[in-house]
Coordinates of C-alpha atoms and ligand atoms in Angstrom, one line a residue:
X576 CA -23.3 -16.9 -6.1
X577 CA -20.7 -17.6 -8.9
X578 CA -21.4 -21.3 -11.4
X579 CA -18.7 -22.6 -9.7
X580 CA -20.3 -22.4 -6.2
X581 CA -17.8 -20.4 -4.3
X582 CA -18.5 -17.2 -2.7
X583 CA -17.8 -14.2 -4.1
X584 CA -14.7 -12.3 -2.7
X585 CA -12.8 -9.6 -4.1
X586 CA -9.8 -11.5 -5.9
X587 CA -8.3 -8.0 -5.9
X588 CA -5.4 -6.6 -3.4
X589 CA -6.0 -3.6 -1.8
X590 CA -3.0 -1.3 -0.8
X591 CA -5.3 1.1 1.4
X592 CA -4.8 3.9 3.8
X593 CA -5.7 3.9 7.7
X594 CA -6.5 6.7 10.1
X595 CA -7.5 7.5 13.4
X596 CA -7.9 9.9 16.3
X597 CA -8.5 10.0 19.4
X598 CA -9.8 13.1 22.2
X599 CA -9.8 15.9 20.1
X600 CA -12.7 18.4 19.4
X601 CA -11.8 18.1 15.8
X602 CA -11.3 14.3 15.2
X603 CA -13.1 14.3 11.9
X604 CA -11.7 17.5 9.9
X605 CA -7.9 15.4 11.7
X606 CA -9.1 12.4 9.9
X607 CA -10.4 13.9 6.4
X608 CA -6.8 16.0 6.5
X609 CA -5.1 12.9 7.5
X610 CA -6.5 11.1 5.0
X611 CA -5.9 13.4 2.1
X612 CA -2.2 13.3 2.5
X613 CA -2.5 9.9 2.4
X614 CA -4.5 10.2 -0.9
X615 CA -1.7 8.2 -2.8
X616 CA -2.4 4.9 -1.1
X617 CA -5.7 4.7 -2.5
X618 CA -7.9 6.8 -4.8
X619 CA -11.3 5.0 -5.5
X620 CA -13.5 5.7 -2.5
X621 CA -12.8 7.2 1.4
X622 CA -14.9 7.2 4.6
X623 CA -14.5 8.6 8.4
X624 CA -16.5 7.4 11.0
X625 CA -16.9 9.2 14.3
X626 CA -18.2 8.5 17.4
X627 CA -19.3 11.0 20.4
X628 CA -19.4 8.8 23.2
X629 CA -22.9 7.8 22.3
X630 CA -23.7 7.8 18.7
X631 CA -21.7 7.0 15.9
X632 CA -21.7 9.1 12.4
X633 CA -20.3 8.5 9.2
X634 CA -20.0 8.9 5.6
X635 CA -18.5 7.0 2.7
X636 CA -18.5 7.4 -0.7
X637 CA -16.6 7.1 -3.9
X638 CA -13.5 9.7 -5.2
X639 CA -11.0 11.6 -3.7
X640 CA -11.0 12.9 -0.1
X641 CA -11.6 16.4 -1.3
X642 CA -14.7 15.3 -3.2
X643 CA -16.6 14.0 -0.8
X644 CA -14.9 16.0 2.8
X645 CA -15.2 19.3 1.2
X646 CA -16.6 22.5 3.3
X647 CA -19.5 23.0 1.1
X648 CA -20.2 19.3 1.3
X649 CA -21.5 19.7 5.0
X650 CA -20.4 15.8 5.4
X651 CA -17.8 16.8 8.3
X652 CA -20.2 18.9 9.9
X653 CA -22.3 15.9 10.9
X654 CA -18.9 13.8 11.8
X655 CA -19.3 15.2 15.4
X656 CA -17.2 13.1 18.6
X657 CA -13.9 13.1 19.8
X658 CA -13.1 10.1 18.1
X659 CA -12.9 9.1 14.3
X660 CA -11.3 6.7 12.3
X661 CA -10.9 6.7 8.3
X662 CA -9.4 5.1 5.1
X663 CA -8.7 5.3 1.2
X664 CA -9.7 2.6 -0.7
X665 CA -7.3 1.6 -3.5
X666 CA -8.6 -1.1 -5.9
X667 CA -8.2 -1.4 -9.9
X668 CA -10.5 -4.6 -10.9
X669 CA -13.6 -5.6 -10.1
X670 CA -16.8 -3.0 -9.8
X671 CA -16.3 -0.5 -7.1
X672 CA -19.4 -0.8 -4.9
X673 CA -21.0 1.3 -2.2
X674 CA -20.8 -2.0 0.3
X675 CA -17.4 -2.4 0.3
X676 CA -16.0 1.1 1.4
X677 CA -14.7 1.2 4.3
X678 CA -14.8 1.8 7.2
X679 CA -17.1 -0.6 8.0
X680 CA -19.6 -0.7 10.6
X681 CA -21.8 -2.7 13.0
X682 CA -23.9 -3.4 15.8
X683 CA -22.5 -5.7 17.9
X684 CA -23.9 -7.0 21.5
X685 CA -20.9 -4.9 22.5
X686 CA -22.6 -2.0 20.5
X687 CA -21.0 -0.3 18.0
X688 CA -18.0 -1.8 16.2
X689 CA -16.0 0.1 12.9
X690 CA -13.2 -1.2 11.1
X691 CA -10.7 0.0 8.9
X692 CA -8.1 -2.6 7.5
X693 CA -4.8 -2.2 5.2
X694 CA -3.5 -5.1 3.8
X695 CA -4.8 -8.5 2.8
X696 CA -5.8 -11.5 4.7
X697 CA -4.4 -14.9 3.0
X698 CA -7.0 -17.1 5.0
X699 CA -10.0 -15.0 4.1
X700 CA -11.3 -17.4 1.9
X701 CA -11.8 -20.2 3.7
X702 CA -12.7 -18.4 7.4
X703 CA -15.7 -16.8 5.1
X704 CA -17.0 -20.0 3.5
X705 CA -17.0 -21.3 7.3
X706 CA -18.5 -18.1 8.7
X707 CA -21.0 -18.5 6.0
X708 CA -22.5 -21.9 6.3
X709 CA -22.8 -21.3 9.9
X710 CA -24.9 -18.3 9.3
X711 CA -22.8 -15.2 8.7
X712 CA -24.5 -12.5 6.7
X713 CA -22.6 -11.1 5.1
X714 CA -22.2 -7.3 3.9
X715 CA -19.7 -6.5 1.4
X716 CA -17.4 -8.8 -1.1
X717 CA -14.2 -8.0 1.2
X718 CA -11.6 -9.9 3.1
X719 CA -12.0 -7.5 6.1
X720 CA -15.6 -8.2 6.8
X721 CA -14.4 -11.3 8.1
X722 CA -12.9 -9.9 10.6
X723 CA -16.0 -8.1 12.0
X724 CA -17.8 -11.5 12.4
X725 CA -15.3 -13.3 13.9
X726 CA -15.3 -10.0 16.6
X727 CA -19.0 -10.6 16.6
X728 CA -19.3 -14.3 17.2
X729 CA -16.4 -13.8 20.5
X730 CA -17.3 -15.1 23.8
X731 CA -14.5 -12.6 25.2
X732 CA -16.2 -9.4 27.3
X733 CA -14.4 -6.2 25.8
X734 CA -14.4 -5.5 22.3
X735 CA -10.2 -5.5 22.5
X736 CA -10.0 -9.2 23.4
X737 CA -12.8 -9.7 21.0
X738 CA -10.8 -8.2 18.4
X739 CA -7.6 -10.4 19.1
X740 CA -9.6 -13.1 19.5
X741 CA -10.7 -12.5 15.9
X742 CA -6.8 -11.7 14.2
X743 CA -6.0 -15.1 16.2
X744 CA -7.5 -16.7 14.0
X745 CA -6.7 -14.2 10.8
X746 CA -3.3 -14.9 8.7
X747 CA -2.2 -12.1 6.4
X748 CA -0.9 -8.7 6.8
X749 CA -2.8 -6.2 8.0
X750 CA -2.7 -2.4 9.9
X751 CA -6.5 -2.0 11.8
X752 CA -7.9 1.0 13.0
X753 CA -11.1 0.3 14.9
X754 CA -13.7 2.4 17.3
X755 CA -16.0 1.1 19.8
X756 CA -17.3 2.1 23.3
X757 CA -13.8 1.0 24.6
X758 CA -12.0 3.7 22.5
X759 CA -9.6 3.3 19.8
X760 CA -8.4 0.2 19.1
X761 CA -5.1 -0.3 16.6
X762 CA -3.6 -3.4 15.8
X763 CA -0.8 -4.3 13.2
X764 CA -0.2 -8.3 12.1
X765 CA 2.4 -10.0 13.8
X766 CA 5.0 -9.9 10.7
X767 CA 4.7 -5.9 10.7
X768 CA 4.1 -6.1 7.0
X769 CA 2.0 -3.0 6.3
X770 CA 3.0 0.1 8.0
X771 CA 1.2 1.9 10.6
X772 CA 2.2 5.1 13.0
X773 CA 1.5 6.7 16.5
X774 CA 1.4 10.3 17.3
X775 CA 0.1 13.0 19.3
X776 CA -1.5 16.2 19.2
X777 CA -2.2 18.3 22.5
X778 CA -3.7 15.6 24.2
X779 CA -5.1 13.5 21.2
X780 CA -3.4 10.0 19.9
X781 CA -3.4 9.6 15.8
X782 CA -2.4 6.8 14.2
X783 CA -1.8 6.6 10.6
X784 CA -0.2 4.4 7.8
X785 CA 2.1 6.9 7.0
X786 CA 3.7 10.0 8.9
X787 CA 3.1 12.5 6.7
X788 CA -0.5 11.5 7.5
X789 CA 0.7 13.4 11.3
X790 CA 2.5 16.1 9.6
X791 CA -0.4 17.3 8.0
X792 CA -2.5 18.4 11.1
X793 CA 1.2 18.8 13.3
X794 CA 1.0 16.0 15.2
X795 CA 4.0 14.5 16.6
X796 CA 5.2 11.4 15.9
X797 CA 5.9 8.7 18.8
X798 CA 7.1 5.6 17.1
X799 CA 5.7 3.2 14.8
X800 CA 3.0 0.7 16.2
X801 CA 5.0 -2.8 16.7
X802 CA 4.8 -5.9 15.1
X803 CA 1.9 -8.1 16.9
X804 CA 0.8 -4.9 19.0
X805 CA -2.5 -3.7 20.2
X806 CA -3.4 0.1 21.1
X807 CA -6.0 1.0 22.7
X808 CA -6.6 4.8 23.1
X809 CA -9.6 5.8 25.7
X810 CA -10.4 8.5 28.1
X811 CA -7.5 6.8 30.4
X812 CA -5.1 7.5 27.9
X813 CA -3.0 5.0 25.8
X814 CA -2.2 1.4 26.4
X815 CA -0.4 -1.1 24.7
X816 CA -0.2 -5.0 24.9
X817 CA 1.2 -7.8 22.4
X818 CA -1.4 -9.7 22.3
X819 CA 0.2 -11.7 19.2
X820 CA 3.4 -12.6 19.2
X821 CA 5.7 -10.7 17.1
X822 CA 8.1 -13.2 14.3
X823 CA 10.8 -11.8 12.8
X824 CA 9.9 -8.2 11.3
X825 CA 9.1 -8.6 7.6
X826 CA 8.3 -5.0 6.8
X827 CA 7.1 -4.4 2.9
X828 CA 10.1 -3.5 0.9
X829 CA 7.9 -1.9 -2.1
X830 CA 6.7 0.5 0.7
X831 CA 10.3 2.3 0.2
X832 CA 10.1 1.7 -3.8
X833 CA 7.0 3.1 -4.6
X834 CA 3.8 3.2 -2.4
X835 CA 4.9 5.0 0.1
X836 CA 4.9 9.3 0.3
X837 CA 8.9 10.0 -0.3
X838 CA 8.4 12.5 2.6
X839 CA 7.2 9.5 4.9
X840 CA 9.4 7.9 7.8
X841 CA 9.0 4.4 7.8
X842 CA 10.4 1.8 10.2
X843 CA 13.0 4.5 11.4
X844 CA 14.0 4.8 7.5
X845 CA 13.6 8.2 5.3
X846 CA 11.6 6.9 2.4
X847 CA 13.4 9.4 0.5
X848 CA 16.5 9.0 1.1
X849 CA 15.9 5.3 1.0
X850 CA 14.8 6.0 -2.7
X851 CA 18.2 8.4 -3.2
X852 CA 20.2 5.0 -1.8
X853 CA 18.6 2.8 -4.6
X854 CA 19.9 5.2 -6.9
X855 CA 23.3 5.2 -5.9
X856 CA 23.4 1.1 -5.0
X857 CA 21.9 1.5 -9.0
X858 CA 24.1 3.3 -10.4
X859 CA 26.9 1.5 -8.4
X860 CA 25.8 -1.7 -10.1
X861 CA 24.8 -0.6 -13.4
X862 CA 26.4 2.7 -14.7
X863 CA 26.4 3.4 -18.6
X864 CA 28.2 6.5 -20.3
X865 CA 25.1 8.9 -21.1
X866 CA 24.3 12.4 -21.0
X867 CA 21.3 12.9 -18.8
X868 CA 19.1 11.6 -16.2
X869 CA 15.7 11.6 -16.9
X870 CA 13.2 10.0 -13.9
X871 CA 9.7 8.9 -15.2
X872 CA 7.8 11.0 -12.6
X873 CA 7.4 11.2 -9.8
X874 CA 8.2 7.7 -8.7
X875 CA 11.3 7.5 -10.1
X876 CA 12.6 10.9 -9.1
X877 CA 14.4 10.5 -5.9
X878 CA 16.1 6.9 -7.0
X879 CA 17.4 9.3 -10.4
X880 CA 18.5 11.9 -8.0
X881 CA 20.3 9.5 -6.7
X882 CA 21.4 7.8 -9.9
X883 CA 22.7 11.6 -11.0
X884 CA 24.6 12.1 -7.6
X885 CA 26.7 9.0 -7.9
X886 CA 27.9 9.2 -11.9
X887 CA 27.9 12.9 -11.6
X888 CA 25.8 12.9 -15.1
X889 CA 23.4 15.8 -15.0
X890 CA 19.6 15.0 -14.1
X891 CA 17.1 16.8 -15.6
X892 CA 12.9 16.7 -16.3
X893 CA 13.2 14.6 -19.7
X894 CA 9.5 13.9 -19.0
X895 CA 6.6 15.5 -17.7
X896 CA 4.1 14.7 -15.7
X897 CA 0.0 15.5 -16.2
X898 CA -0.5 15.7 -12.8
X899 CA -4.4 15.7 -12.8
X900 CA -4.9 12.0 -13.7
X901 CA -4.4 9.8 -11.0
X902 CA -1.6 6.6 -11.1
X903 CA -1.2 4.5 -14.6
X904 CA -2.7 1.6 -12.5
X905 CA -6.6 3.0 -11.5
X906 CA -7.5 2.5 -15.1
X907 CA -9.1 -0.6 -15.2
X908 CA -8.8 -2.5 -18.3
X909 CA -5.5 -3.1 -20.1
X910 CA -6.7 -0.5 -23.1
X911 CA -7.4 1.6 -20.4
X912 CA -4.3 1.6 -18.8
X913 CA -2.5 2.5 -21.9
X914 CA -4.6 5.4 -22.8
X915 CA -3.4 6.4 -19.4
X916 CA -0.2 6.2 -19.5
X917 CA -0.2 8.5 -22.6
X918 CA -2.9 10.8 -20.7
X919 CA 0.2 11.4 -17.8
X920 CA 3.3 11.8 -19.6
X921 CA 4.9 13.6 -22.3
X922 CA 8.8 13.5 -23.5
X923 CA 10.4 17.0 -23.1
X924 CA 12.0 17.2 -26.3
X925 CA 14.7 20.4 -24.7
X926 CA 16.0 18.0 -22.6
X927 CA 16.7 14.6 -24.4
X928 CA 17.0 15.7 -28.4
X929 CA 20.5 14.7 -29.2
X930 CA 21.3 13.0 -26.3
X931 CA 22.4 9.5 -24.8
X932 CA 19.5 9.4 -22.1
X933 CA 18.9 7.2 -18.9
X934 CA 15.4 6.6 -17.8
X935 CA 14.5 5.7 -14.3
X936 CA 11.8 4.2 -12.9
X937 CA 11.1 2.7 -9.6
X938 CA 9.4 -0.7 -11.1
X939 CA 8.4 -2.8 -14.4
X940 CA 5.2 -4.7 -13.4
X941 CA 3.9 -5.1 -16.5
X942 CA 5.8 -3.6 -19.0
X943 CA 3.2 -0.9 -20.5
X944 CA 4.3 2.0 -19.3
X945 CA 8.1 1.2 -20.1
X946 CA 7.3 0.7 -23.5
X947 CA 5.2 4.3 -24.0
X948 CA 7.9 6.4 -22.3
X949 CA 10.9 4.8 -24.1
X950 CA 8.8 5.8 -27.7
X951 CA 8.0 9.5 -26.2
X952 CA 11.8 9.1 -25.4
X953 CA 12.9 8.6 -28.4
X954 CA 10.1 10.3 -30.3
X955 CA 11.4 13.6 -29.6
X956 CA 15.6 12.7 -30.5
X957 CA 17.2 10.8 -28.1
X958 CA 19.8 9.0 -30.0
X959 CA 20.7 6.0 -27.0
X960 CA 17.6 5.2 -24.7
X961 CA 18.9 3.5 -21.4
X962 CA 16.4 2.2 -18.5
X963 CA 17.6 1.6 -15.0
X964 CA 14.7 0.6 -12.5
X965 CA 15.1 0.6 -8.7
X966 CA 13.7 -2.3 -7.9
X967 CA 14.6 -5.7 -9.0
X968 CA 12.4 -7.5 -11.5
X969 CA 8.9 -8.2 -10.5
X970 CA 8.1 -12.0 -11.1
X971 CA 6.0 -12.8 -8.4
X972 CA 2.2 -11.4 -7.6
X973 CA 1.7 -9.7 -3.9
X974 CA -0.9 -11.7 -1.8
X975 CA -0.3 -8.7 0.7
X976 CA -2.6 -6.1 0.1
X977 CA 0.0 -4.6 -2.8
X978 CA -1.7 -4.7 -6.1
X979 CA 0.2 -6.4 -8.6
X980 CA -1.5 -8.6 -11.7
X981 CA -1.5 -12.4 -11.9
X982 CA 1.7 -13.8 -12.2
X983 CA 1.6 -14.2 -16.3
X984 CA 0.8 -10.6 -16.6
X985 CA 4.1 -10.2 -14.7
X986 CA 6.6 -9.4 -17.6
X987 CA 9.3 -10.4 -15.9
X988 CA 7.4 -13.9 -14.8
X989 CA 8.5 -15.0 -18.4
X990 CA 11.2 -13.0 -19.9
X991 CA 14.4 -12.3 -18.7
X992 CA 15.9 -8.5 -18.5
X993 CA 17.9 -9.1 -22.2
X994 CA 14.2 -10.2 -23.2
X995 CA 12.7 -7.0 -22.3
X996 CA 14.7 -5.1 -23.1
X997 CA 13.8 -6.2 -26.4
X998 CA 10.2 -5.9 -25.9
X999 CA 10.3 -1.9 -24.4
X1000 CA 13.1 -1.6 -26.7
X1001 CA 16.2 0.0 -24.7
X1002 CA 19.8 0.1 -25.9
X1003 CA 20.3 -1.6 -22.4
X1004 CA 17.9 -2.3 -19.5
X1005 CA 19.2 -2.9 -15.8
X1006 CA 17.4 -3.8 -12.3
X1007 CA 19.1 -3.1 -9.3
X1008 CA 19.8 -6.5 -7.6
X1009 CA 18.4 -8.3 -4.4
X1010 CA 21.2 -7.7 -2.9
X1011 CA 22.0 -4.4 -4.0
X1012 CA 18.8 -3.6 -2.6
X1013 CA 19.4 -4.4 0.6
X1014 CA 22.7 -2.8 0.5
X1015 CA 21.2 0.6 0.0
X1016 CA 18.5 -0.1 2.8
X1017 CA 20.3 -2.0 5.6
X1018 CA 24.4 -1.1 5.9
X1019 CA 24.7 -4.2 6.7
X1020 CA 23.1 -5.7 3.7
X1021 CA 21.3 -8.9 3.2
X1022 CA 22.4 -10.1 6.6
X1023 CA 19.4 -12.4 9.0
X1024 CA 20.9 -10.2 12.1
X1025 CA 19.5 -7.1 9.9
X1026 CA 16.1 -5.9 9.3
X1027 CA 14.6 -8.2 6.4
X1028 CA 11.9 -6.7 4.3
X1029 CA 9.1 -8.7 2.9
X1030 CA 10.2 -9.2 -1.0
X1031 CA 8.1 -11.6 -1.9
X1032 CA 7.5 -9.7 -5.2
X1033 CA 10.9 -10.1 -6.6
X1034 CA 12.0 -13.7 -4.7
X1035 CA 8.8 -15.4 -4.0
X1036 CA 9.9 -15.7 -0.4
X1037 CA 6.4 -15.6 1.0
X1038 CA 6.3 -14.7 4.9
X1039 CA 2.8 -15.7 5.3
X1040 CA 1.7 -18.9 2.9
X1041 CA -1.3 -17.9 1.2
X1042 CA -4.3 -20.7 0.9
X1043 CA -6.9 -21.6 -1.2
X1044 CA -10.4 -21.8 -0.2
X1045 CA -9.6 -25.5 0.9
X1046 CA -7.2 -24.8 3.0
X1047 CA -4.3 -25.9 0.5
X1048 CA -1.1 -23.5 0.2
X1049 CA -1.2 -21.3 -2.9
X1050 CA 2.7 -21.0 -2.8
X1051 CA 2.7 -23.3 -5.9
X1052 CA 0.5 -21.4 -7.9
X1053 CA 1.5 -17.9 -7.3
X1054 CA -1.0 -16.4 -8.8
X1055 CA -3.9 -14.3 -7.4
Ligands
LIG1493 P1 3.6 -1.3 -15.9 O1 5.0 -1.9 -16.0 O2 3.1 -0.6 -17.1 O3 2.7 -2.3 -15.4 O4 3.7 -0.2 -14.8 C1 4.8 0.1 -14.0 C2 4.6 1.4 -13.3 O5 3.4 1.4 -12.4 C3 5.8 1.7 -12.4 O6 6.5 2.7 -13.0 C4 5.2 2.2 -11.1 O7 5.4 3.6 -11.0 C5 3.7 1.8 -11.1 N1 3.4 0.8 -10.2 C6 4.1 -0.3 -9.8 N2 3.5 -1.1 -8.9 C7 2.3 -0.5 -8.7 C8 1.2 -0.8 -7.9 N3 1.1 -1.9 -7.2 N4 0.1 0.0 -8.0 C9 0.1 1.1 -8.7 N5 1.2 1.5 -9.5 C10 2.2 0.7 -9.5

């Protein structure tokens, strides 16, 4: 245990991916294929567990998908069942350890119990200190652990009411995936915040953070699980129930800027074509006379596409992408990240040499990459450098399950947009607006009748109030 005498708990966010299938012959290869298109969501470590009506089987390790569900690996082989669940873990401080990849795994009294959870829960803290000094053991140095003891520690029958009994008591935003001897069990928080899909194949149910995680083994999609629901997939088919009562939805807005797969349907919304709408609302709000496009790739690609469309000034790879390191953010340390962002891009000098150019990028966090592309930029002979990002600035930290730095390493936390532009040094620097935002996401705008996203990140209009270990809101501190 730490000097200071609190338990140890990742102080990280994890923005994770979630998987699961249920009746088919093939659930694990579903699962390692589902999970590999959802590779983006997190990089550091993946694990399926199946279950064949009697025994579970798993494996878990560290790296890609590919690395460790591979043919010659022989790992899937031994994933036999009809049932399987999985996840990505996404995490960028901290050491990576073996006993907190998911998903996890338990005897209960039930029998067996395994969990996989996206998203972060803001009461963690305190429910583990309790869970603790009442004689929880526990496992790993996650927030979702807690959820397994609280299932464990139910008086409820079934592992289902169990399970809700648990997230009754759980604040924080989260998409589960679960198996036990009652089937599959999914569950998303009651604000909706992370995302998480249903589909079908033959007569399988999937469900999945994102739908391209269906598209890769042809599933079809159904609809995307509800705020506050419960599924429960069996050998009697589907079932759902509400079990918490949905609030008003308050679905991730930085899912559509960035995490998300552009080829991903989200909350009835094309992520890609949400991106191409930032763009335009962008280029609406901000245009500036210049001779090319450039997107810093590939998250800025579709809102630049979009940029290009609506000033008709021609778009055009300005800047290339290495695309066999993974994103600017796994490297741990700040050095590290800045080796990085050097290791992934390079300025394409046909392209901007001689030219007025407009870079866009889908967010400033903290400012490091900015200031290594707009020097490749110029580097190789752009004579103006303009920056236009698709998201507004980012001056608050995610207590979500998004991974964003404590709020001082949040360059927009202290300086205003005149102030860094300065700092990356642009001729001008532009965010799209709140409002403008909305505008290209809802037709109706920033209007309470409309869907409203969670933006914590940009207004510090937190949904859910995040606590401290005491109990005590951490609204005021905004910090991780
Ligand atoms: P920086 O301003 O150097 O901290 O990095 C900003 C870049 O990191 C943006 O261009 C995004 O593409 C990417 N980014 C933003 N938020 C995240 C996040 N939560 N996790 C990983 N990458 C991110």
């Amino acid at each position: 245990m730490p000097h200071d005498g609190k338990l140890p708990i990742d102080s990280f966010q994890e923005e994770c991916a979630v998987f699961g299938v249920y009746g088919s012959d093939e659930a694990a290869v579903h699962t390692a294929l589902g999970l590999h298109a959802l590779q983006h969501r997190g990089q550091e470590a993946t694990g399926i567990i199946s279950f064949d009506g009697e025994k579970y089987h798993g494996h878990r390790g560290f790296g890609h998908v590919g690395e460790n569900f591979d043919a010659g690996s022989g790992h899937l082989d031994k994933l036999i069942g009809h049932a399987a669940i999985g996840h990505n873990r996404y995490s960028t401080t901290g050491e990576p350890e073996l006993r907190n990849i998911q998903p996890f795994f338990s005897e209960l009294a039930f029998g067996g119990f395994a969990l996989a959870h996206n998203g972060n829960l803001t009461n963690a803290e305190r429910l583990r200190q309790s869970l603790v000094q009442t004689g929880s053991l526990m496992q790993s140095t996650t927030d979702t652990e807690v959820i397994i003891h609280l299932v464990a520690r139910s008086h409820q029958t079934d592992p289902a009411l169990r399970l809700v009994d648990a997230m009754k008591q759980v604040e924080g935003a989260y998409s589960l995936v679960c198996l036990s001897p009652q089937g599959l069990i999914a569950m998303r928080d009651p604000y909706g915040v992370r995302p998480l899909v249903l589909g079908q194949i033959g007569d399988a149910y999937v469900v999945s953070s994102e739908t391209c995680g269906l598209d890769i083994i042809g599933a079809d999609f159904i609809r995307d699980v509800k705020p506050g629901e419960m599924i429960i997939i069996n050998e009697d088919g589907m079932t759902s129930s509400q079990p918490l009562a949905p609030q008003p939805s308050r679905f991730c807005v930085f899912e559509y800027i960035y995490f998300a797969r552009p080829d991903s349907v989200m909350e009835n919304q094309h992520v890609y074509g949400a991106r191409k709408h930032i763009g335009h609302e962008l280029a609406r709000e901000s245009h500036v006379e210049a001779d090319v496009i450039v997107p810093v790739p590939d998250s800025g690609i579709p809102a630049a596409l979009g940029y290009a469309e609506e000033t008709h000034i021609p778009f055009d790879f300005g800047i290339i992408r290495n695309h066999y390191v993974g994103r600017t953010f796994i490297q741990p340390t700040d050095a590290g990240r800045q080796t990085g962002v050097k290791m992934k891009h390079n300025a394409n000098s046909l392209s901007v040499a001689g030219k007025r150019v407009v870079i866009v990028d889908d967010s400033i966090v903290r400012g490091t990459t900015s200031i290594k592309i707009v020097n490749m930029i110029r580097d190789a002979g752009a004579t103006e450098v303009h920056m236009r990002i698709a998201s507004p600035p980012t001056t608050h930290p995610c207590f979500y399950g998004v991974d964003t730095p404590d709020r001082e390493k949040l360059i927009a936390a202290s300086m205003d947009t005149s102030a860094i532009a300065k700092h990356i040094g642009v001729d001008s620097l532009a965010f799209i607006s709140i409002d403008g935002l909305y505008r290209a996401l809802n037709e109706t705008g920033r209007d309470p009748n409309a869907p409203q996203y969670c933006d914590a990140c940009f207004t510090g209009d937190y949904p859910i109030e995040p606590q401290r270990s005491d109990g005590k809101s951490t609204k005021g501190i905004m910090s991780k």
